[in-house]
Short mmCIF file of C-alpha atoms and ligand atoms in Angstrom, two decimals:
data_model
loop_
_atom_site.label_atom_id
_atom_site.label_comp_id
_atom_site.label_asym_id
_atom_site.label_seq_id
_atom_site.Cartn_x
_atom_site.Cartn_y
_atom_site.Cartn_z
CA UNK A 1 -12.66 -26.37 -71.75
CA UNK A 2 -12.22 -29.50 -69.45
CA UNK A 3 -11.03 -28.58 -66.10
CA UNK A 4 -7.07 -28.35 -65.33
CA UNK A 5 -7.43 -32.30 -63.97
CA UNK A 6 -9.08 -33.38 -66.73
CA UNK A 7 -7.07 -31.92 -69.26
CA UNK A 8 -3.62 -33.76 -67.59
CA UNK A 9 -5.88 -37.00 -67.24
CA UNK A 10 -5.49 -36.96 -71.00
CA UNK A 11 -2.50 -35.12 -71.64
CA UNK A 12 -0.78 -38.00 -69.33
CA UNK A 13 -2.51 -40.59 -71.18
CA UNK A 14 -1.12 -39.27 -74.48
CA UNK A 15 2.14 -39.07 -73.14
CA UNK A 16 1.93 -42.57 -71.63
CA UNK A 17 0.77 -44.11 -75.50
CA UNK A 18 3.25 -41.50 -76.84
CA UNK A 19 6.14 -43.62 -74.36
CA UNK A 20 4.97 -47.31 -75.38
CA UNK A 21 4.95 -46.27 -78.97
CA UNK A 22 8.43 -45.80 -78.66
CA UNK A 23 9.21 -48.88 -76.73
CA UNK A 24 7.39 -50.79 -79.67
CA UNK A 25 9.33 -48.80 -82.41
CA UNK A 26 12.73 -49.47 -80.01
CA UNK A 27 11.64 -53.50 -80.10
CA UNK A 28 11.26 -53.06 -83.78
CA UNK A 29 14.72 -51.55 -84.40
CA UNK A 30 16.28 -54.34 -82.15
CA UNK A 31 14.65 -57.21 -83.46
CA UNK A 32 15.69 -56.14 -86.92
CA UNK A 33 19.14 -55.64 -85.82
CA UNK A 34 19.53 -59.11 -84.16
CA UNK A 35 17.77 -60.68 -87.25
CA UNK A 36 19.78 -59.93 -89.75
CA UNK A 37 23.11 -60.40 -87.74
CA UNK A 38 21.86 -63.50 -87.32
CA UNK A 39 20.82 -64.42 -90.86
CA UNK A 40 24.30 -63.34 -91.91
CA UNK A 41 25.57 -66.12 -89.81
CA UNK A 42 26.96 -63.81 -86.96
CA UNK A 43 27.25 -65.28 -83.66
CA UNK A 44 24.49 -63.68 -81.51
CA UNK A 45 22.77 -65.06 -78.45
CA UNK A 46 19.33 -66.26 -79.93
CA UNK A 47 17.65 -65.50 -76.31
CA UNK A 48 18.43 -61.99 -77.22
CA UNK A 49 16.40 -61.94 -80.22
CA UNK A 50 13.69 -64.11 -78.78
CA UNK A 51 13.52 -61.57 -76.58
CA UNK A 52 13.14 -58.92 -78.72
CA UNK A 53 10.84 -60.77 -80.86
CA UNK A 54 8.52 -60.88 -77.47
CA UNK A 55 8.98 -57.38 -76.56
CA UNK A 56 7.39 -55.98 -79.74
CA UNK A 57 4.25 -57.98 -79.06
CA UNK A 58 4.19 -57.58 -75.61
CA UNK A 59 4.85 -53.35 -76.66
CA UNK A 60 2.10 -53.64 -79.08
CA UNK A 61 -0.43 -54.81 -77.05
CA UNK A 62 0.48 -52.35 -74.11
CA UNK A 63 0.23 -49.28 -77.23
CA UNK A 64 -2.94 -50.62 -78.76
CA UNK A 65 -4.30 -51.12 -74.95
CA UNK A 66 -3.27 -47.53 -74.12
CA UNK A 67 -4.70 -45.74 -77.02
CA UNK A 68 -7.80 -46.86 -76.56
CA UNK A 69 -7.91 -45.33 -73.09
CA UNK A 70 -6.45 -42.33 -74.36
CA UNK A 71 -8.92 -41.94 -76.94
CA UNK A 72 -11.73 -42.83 -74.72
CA UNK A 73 -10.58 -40.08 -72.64
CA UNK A 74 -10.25 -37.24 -75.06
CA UNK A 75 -13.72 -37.90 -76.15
CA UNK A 76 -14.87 -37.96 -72.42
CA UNK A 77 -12.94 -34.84 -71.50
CA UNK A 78 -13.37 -32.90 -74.07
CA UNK A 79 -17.05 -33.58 -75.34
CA UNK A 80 -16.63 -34.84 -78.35
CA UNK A 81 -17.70 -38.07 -80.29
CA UNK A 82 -19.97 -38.82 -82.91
CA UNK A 83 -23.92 -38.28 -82.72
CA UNK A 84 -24.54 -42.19 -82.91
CA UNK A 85 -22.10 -44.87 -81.96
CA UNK A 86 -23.42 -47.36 -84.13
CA UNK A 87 -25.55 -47.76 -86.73
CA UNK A 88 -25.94 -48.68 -90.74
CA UNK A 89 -23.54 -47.30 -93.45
CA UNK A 90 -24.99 -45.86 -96.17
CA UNK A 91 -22.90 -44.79 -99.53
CA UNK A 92 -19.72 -47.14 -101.04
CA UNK A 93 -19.44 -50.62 -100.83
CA UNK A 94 -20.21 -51.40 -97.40
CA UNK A 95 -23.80 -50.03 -98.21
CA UNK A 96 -26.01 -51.65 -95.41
CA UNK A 97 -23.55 -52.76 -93.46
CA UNK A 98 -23.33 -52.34 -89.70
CA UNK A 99 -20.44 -50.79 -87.72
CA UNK A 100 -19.68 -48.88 -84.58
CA UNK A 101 -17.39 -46.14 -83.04
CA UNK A 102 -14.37 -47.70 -82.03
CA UNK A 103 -11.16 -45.60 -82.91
CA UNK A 104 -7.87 -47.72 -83.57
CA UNK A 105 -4.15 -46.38 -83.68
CA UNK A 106 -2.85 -46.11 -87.14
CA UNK A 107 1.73 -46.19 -86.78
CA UNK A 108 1.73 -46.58 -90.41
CA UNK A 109 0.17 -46.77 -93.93
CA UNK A 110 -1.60 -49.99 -93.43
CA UNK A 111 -4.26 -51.79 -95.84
CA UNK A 112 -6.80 -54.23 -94.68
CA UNK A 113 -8.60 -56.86 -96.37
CA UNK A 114 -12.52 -57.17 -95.26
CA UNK A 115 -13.66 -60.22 -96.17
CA UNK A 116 -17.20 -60.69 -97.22
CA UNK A 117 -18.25 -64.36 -97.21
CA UNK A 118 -19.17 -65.33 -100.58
CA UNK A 119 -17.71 -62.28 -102.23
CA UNK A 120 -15.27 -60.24 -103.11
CA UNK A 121 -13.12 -59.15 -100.05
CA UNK A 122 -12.98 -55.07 -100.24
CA UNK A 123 -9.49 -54.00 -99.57
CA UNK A 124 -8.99 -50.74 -97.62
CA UNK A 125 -6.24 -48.66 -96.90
CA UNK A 126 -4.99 -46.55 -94.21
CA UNK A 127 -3.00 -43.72 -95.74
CA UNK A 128 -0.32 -41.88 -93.35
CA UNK A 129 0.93 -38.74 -94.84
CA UNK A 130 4.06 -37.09 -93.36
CA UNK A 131 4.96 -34.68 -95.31
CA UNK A 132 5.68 -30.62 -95.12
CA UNK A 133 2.43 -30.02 -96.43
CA UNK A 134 0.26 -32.79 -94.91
CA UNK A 135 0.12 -35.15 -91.90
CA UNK A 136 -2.64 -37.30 -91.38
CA UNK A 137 -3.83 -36.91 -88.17
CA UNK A 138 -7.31 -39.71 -89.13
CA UNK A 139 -9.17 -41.37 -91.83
CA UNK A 140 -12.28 -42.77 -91.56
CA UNK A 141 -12.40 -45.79 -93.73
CA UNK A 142 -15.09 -47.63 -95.21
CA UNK A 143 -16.24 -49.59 -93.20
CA UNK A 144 -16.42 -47.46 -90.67
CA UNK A 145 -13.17 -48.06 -88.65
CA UNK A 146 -11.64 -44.67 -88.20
CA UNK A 147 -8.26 -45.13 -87.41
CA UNK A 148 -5.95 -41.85 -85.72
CA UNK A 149 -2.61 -41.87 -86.59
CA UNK A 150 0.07 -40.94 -84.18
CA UNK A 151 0.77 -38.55 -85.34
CA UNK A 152 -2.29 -37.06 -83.84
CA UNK A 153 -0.75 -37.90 -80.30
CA UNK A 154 2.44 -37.26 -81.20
CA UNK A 155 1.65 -33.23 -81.96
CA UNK A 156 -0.62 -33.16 -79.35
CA UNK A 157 2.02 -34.40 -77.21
CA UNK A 158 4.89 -31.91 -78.39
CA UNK A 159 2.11 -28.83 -78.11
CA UNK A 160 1.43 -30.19 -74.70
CA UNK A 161 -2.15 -29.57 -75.48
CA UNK A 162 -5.07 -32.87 -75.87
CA UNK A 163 -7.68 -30.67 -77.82
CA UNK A 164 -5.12 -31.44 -80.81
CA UNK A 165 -6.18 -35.22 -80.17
CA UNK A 166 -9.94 -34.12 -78.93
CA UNK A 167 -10.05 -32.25 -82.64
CA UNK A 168 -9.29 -34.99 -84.76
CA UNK A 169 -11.86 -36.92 -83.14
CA UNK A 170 -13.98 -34.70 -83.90
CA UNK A 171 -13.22 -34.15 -87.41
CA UNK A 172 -13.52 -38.21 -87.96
CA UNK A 173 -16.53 -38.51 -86.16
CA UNK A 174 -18.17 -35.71 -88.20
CA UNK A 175 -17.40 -38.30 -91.45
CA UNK A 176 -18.91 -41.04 -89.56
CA UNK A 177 -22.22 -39.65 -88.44
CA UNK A 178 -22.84 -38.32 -92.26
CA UNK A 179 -21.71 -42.04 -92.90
CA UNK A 180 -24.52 -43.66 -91.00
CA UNK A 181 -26.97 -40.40 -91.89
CA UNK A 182 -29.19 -41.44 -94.69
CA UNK A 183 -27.91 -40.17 -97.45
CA UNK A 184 -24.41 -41.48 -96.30
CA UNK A 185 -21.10 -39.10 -97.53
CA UNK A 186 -22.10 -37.02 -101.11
CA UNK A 187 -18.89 -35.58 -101.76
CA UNK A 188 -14.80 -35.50 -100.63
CA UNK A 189 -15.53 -31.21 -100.72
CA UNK A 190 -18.42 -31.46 -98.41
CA UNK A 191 -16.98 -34.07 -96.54
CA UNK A 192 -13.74 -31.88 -94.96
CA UNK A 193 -15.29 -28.81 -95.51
CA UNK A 194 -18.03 -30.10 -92.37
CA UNK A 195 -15.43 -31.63 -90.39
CA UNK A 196 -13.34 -28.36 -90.48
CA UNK A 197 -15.91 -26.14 -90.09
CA UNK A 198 -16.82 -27.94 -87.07
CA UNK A 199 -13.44 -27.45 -85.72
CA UNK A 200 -13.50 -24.22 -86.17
CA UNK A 201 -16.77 -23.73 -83.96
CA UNK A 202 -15.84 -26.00 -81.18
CA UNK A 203 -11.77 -24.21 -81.36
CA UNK A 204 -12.92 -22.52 -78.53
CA UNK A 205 -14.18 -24.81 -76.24
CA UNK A 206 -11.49 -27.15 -75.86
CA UNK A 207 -9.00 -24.66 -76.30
CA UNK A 208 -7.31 -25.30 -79.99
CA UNK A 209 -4.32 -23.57 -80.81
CA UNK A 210 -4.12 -21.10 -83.23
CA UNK A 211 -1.52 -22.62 -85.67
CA UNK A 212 -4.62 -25.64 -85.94
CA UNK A 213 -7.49 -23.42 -85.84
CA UNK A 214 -5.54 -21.60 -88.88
CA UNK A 215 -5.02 -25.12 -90.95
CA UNK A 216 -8.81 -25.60 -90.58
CA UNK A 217 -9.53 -22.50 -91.90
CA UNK A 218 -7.41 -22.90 -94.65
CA UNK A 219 -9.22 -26.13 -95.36
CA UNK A 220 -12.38 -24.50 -95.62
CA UNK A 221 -11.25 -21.86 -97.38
CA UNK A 222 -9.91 -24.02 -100.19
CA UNK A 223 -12.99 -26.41 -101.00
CA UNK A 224 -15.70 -23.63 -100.56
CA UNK A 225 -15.73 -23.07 -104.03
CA UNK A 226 -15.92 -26.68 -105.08
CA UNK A 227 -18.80 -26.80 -102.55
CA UNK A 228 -20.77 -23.77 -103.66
CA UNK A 229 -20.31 -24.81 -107.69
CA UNK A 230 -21.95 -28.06 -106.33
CA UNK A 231 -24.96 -26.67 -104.38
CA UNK A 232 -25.50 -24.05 -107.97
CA UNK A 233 -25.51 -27.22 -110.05
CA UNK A 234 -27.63 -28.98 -107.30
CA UNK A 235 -30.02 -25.63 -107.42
CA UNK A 236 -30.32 -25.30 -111.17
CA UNK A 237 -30.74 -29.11 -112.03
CA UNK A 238 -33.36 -29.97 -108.95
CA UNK A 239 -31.19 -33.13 -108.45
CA UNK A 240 -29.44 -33.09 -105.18
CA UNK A 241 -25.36 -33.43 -105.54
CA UNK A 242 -24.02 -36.81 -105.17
CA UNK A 243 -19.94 -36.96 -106.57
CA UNK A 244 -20.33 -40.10 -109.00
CA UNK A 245 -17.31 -43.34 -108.40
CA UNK A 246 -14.71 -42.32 -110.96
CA UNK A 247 -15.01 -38.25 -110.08
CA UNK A 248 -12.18 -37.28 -107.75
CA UNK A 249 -14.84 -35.99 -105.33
CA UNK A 250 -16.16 -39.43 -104.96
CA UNK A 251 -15.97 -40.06 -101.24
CA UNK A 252 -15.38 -43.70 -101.07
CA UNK A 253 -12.97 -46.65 -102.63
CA UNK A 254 -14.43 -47.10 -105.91
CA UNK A 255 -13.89 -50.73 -106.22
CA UNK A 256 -13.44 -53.73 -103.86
CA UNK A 257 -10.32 -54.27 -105.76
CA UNK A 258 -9.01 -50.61 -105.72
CA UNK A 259 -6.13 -51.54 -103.03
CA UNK A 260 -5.51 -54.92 -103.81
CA UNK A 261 -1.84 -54.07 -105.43
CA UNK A 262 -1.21 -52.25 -102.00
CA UNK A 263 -2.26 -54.70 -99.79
CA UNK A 264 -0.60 -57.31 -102.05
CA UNK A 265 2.68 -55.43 -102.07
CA UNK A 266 1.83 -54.63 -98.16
CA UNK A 267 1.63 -58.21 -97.66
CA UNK A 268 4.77 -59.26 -99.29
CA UNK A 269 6.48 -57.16 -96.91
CA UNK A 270 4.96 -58.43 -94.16
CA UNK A 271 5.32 -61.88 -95.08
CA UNK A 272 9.43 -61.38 -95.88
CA UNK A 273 9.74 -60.44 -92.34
CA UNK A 274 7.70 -63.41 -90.84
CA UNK A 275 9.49 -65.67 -93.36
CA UNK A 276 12.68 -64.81 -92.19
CA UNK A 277 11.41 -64.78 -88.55
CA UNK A 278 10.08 -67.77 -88.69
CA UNK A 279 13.17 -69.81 -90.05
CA UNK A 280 15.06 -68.33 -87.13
CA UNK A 281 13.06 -69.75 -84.93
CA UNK A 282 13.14 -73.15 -86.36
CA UNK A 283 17.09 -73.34 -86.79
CA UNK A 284 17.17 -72.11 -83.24
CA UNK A 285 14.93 -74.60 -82.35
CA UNK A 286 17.09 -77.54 -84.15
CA UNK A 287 20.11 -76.25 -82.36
CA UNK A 288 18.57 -77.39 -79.14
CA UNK A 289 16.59 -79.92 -79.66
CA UNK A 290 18.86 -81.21 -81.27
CA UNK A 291 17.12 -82.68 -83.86
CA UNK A 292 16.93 -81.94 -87.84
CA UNK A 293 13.90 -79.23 -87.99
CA UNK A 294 12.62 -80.30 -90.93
CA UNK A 295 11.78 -83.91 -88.75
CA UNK A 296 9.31 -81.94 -86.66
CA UNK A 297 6.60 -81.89 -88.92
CA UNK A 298 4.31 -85.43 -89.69
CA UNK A 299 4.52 -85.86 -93.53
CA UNK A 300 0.95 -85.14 -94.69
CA UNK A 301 -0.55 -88.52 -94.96
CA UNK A 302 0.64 -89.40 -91.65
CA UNK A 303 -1.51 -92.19 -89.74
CA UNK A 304 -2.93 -91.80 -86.63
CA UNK A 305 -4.31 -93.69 -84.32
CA UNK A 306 -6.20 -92.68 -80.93
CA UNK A 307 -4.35 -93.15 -77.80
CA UNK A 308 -4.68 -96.56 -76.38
CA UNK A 309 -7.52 -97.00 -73.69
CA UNK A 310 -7.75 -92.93 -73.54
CA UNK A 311 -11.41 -91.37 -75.03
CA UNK A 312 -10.18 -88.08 -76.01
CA UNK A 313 -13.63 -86.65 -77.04
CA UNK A 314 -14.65 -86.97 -73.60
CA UNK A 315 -12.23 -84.89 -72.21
CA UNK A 316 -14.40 -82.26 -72.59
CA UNK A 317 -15.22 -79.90 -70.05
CA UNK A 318 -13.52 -81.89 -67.21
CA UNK A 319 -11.90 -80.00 -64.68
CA UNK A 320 -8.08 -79.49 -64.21
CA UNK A 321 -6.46 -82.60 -63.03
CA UNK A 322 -3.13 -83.75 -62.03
CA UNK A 323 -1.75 -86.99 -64.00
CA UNK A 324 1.68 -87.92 -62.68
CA UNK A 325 3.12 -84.92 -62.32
CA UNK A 326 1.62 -82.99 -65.14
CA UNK A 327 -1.17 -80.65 -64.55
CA UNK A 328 -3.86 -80.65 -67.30
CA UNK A 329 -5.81 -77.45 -67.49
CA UNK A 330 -9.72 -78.21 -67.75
CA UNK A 331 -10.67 -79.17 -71.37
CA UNK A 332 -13.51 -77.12 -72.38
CA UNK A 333 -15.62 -78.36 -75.48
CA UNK A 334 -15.20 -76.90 -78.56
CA UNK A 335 -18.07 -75.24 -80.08
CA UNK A 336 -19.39 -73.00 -82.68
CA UNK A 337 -20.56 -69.67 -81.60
CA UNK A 338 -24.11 -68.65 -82.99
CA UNK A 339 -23.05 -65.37 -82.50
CA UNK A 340 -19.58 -63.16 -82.88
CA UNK A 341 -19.07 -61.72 -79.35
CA UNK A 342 -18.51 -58.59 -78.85
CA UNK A 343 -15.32 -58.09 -77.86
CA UNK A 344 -13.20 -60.95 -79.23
CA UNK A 345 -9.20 -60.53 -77.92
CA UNK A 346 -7.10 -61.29 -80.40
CA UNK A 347 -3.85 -60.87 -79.58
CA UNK A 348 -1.86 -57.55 -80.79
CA UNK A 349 -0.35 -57.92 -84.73
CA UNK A 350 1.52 -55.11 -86.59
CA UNK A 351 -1.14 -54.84 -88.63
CA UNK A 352 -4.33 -55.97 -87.52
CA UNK A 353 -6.11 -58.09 -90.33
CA UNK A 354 -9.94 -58.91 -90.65
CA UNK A 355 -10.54 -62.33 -89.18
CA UNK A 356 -13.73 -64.26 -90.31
CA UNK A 357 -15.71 -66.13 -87.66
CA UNK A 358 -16.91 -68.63 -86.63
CA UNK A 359 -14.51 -68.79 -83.77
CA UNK A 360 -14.04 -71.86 -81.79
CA UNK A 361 -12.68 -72.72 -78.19
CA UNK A 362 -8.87 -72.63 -78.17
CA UNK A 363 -7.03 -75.06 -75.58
CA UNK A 364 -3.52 -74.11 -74.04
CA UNK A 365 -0.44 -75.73 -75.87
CA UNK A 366 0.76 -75.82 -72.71
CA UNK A 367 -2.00 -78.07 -72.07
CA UNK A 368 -1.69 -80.68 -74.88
CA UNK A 369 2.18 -80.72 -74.02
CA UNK A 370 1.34 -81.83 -70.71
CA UNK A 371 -1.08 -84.62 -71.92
CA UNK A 372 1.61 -85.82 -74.05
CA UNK A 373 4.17 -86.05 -71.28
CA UNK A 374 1.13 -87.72 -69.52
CA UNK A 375 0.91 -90.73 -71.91
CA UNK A 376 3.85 -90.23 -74.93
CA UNK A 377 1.68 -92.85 -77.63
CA UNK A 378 -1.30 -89.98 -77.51
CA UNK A 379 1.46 -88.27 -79.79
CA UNK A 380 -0.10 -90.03 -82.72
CA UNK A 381 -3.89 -89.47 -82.05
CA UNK A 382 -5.46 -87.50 -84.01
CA UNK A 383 -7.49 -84.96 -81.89
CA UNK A 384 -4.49 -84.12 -80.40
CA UNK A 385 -2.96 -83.14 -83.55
CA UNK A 386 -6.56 -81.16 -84.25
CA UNK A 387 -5.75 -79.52 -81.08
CA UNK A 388 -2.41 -78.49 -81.60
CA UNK A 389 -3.28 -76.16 -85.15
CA UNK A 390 -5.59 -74.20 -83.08
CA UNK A 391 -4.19 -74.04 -79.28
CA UNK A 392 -2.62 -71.05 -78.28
CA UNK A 393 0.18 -69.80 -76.36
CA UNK A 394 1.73 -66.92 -74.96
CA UNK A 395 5.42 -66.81 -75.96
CA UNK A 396 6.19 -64.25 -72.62
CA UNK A 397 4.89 -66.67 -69.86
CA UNK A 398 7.56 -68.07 -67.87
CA UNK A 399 7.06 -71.75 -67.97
CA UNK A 400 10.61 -72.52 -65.59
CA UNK A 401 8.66 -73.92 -63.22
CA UNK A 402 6.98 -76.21 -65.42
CA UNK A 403 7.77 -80.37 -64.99
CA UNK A 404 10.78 -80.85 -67.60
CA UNK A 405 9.36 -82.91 -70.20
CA UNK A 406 6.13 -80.54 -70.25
CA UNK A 407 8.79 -77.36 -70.21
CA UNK A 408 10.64 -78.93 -73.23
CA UNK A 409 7.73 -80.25 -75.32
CA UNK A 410 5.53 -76.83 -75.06
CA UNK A 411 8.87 -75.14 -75.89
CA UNK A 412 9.51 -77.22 -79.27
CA UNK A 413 5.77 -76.73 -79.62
CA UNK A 414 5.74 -73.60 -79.96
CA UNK A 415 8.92 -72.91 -82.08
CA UNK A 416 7.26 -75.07 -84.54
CA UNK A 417 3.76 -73.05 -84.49
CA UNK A 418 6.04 -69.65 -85.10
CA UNK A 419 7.58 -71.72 -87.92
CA UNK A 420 4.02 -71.92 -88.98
CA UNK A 421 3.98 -75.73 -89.35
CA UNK A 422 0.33 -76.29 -89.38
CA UNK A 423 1.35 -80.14 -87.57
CA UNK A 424 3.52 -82.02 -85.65
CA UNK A 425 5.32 -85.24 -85.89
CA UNK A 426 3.82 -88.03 -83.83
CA UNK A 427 6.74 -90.13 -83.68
CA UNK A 428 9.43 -87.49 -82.75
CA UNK A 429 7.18 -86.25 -80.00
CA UNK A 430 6.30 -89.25 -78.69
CA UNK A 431 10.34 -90.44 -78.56
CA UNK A 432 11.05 -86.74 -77.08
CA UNK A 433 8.61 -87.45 -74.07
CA UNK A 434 9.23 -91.26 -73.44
CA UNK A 435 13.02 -89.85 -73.33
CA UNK A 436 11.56 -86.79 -70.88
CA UNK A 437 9.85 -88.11 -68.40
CA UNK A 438 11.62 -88.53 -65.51
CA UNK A 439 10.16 -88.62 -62.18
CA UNK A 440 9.52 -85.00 -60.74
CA UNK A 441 7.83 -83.20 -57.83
CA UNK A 442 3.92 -82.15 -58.84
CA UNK A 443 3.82 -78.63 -59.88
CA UNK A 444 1.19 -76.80 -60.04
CA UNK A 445 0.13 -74.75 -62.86
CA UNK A 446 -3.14 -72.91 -62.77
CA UNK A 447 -5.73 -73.15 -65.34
CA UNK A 448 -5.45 -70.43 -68.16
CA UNK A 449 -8.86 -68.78 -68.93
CA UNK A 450 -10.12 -70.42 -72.28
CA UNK A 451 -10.29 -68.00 -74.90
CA UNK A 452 -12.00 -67.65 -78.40
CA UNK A 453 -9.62 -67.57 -81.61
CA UNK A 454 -11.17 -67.34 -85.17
CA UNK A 455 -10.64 -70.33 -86.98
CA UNK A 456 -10.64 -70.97 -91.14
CA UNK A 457 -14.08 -70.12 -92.71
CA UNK A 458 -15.90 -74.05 -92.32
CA UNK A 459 -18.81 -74.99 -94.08
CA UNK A 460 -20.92 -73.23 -90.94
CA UNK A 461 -19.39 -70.09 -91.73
CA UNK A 462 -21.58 -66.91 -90.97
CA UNK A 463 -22.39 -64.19 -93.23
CA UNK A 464 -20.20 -61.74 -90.59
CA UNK A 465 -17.33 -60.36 -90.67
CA UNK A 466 -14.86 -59.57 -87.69
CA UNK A 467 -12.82 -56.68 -88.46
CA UNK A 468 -9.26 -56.56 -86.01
CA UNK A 469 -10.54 -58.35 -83.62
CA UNK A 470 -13.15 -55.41 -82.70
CA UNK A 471 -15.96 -54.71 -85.17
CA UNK A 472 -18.63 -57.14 -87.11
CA UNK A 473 -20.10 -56.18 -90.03
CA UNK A 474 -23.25 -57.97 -90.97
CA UNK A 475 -24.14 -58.61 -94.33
CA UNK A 476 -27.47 -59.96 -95.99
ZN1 ZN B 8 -11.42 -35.50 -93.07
#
């Protein structure tokens, strides 16, 4: 049993993930709310739902941030954790594959797509069971990722006991050290009736209640005959049991394809939502710019020039500088990464999706707005354009301070990167600036730390694949 401060340490953590998974479910609600008033036409301040929009992600990020200390807690706390953090999976698809210990928060039934370089992505799901019977409290997947739903946190929570959390650790990280152990998972039966068992035995310890001690015996209880038929047919035939892909006591997904109507459909749904999002956003735009939205994207065969006099390429890695009175942030060079690191931060999604590297160095759109203010005919160049499809932004700074024509161009900038246009017009923000820049006191805006983003699979790409944002898994 952890001592009386350790056990609030976590309990408070849960609570605190328990609090900002309601503040991201509250965003949720609103932002749906305001979206489809506003799709029906209704009159509703679009700040509002901006707002909103920028609450969930900002909610997200705070949840995601907070589980993971919560988690890391639990398993601190209470003693538990897998044998080895990291190693190669054996069994399934991802045979040979590396992956590590690194819990995520599942809020819903989510499916991932793992892309594999040349082949066939392997789509995974997360399954979140709520019914009278079952809740999921964790599934490892996989590839390893072992995600805990919140329900997990949630119960614990309620109970006002952490072992509930510290148990369902436990439980996934018995599945992921028989993952990694060299004859990788043999059977479902096996599978729960280990990770229950073990429960059981550690109940104890970290002080289980009995209601979950009782549902783990019950587990037990109800494969041991599956498990003993196997270890007779084992005994008789002198073949060690291994459950066969197409028996129900097959342990992992079958076939890459075996959730590709889920994630499909899963996908769909997600895309409706940024669809509609997104065409918000460029009608609100419109409204105050004032300008036809459909104007703020360069037709494709658009021809650009570099900016008179002005050697864009070596911009790189210059310091910060002010030009007028715009403040460039340093331009750092972009580059290819020979390896993935090891902690990329990718900024918080409702569902996090694999990402294949290479990743390159992002710039600040903030940045490239205030180079066009700087000189309006750079516009039309086209590294500035290159620039603009993979610099990022953060839609909850506060750029009032910001010189006006930087304020207004970063602003239109970024509507039209939630709108998903993968360019911008040269002319329209060339005209926009010209008309913006008006003489204004220097202000100063400090650099932004450069950060990595994955960009589209090149002709460098690396046999590695970055899982949400976390995990690589090397391939051959
Ligand atoms: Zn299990």
């Amino acid at each position: 049993m952890p001592s009386p401060e350790n056990f609030n340490e976590v309990l408070s953590l849960i609570d605190e993930t328990a609090k900002y998974h309601d503040e991201w479910r509250k965003a949720q609600g609103e932002e749906r709310k305001l979206r489809h008033a506003l799709k029906k036409g209704r009159s509703i301040d679009y700040a509002m739902w901006e707002q909103s929009l920028a609450a969930i992600r900002t909610a997200r990020k705070d949840l995601d941030a907070s589980f993971e200390k919560t988690s890391a807690s639990a398993e601190k706390n209470f003693h538990v954790g897998p044998h080895s953090r990291n190693g190669k999976i054996h069994g399934g698809l991802f045979t040979g594959g590396r992956t590590h210990w690194n819990p995520i928060l599942g809020t819903e039934e989510t499916f991932f797509k793992v892309e594999r370089g040349k082949d066939s992505p392997i789509y995974l799901r997360f399954q979140k069971k709520e019914t009278a019977k079952e809740v999921t409290l964790g599934q490892l997947l996989d590839d390893g990722r072992v995600v805990i739903s919140i329900n997990a946190l949630q119960l614990a929570a309620k109970a006002r006991n952490p072992a509930i959390l510290a148990s369902t650790l436990e439980h996934e990280s018995v599945h992921f050290d028989r993952m990694l152990s060299q004859d990788g998972m043999v059977g479902h039966a096996q599978n729960e009736t280990a990770a229950y068992q073990r429960i059981i035995d550690i109940a104890g310890d970290i002080g289980l209640d009995a209601d979950h001690v009782a549902d783990a015996r019950s587990n037990v209880s109800s494969r041991l005959g599956d498990v003993n038929l196997q270890g007779w047919q084992s005994h008789f035939s002198g073949k060690p049991y291994r459950a066969q892909p197409g028996s129900k006591d097959y342990p992992y997904v079958p076939a890459p394809d075996s959730h590709l109507d889920g994630w499909s459909a899963y996908q769909g749904r997600l895309k409706a939502i940024e669809k509609d999002q997104n065409e918000l956003a460029l009608r609100i735009a419109a409204v105050r710019s004032g300008a036809d939205p459909w104007f703020l994207r360069d037709p494709p065969n658009a021809r650009r020039t570099p900016p008179p006099g002005a050697s864009i390429h070596d911009g790189c890695s210059t310091p910060g500088f002010m030009a007028g009175d715009v403040y460039m942030p340093p331009m750092p060079c972009a580059r290819i990464l020979p390896q993935p690191p090891a902690d990329v931060a990718i900024p918080a999604v409702p569902a996090p999706r694999p990402i294949l590297i290479p990743v390159r160095a992002s710039r600040p759109l903030l940045g490239l707005a205030g180079r066009i203010c700087a000189d309006p005919s750079a516009a039309h160049s086209q590294p500035f354009h290159d620039e603009y499809a993979f610099a990022w932004y953060d839609a909850t700074q506060d750029v009032s301070a910001l010189p006006k024509c930087q304020r207004e161009i970063y602003l239109v900038l970024v509507r039209i990167r939630q709108e998903g246009s993968p360019d911008f017009n040269s002319a329209y923000f060339q005209a926009m600036a010209e008309n913006l820049n008006l003489p204004q006191a220097p202000v100063f805006v400090p650099p932004a730390p450069e950060i990595d983003v994955p960009v589209r699979p090149g002709p460098a790409t690396r046999d590695c694949v970055l899982a949400d944002g976390r995990r690589c898994i090397r391939w051959r």
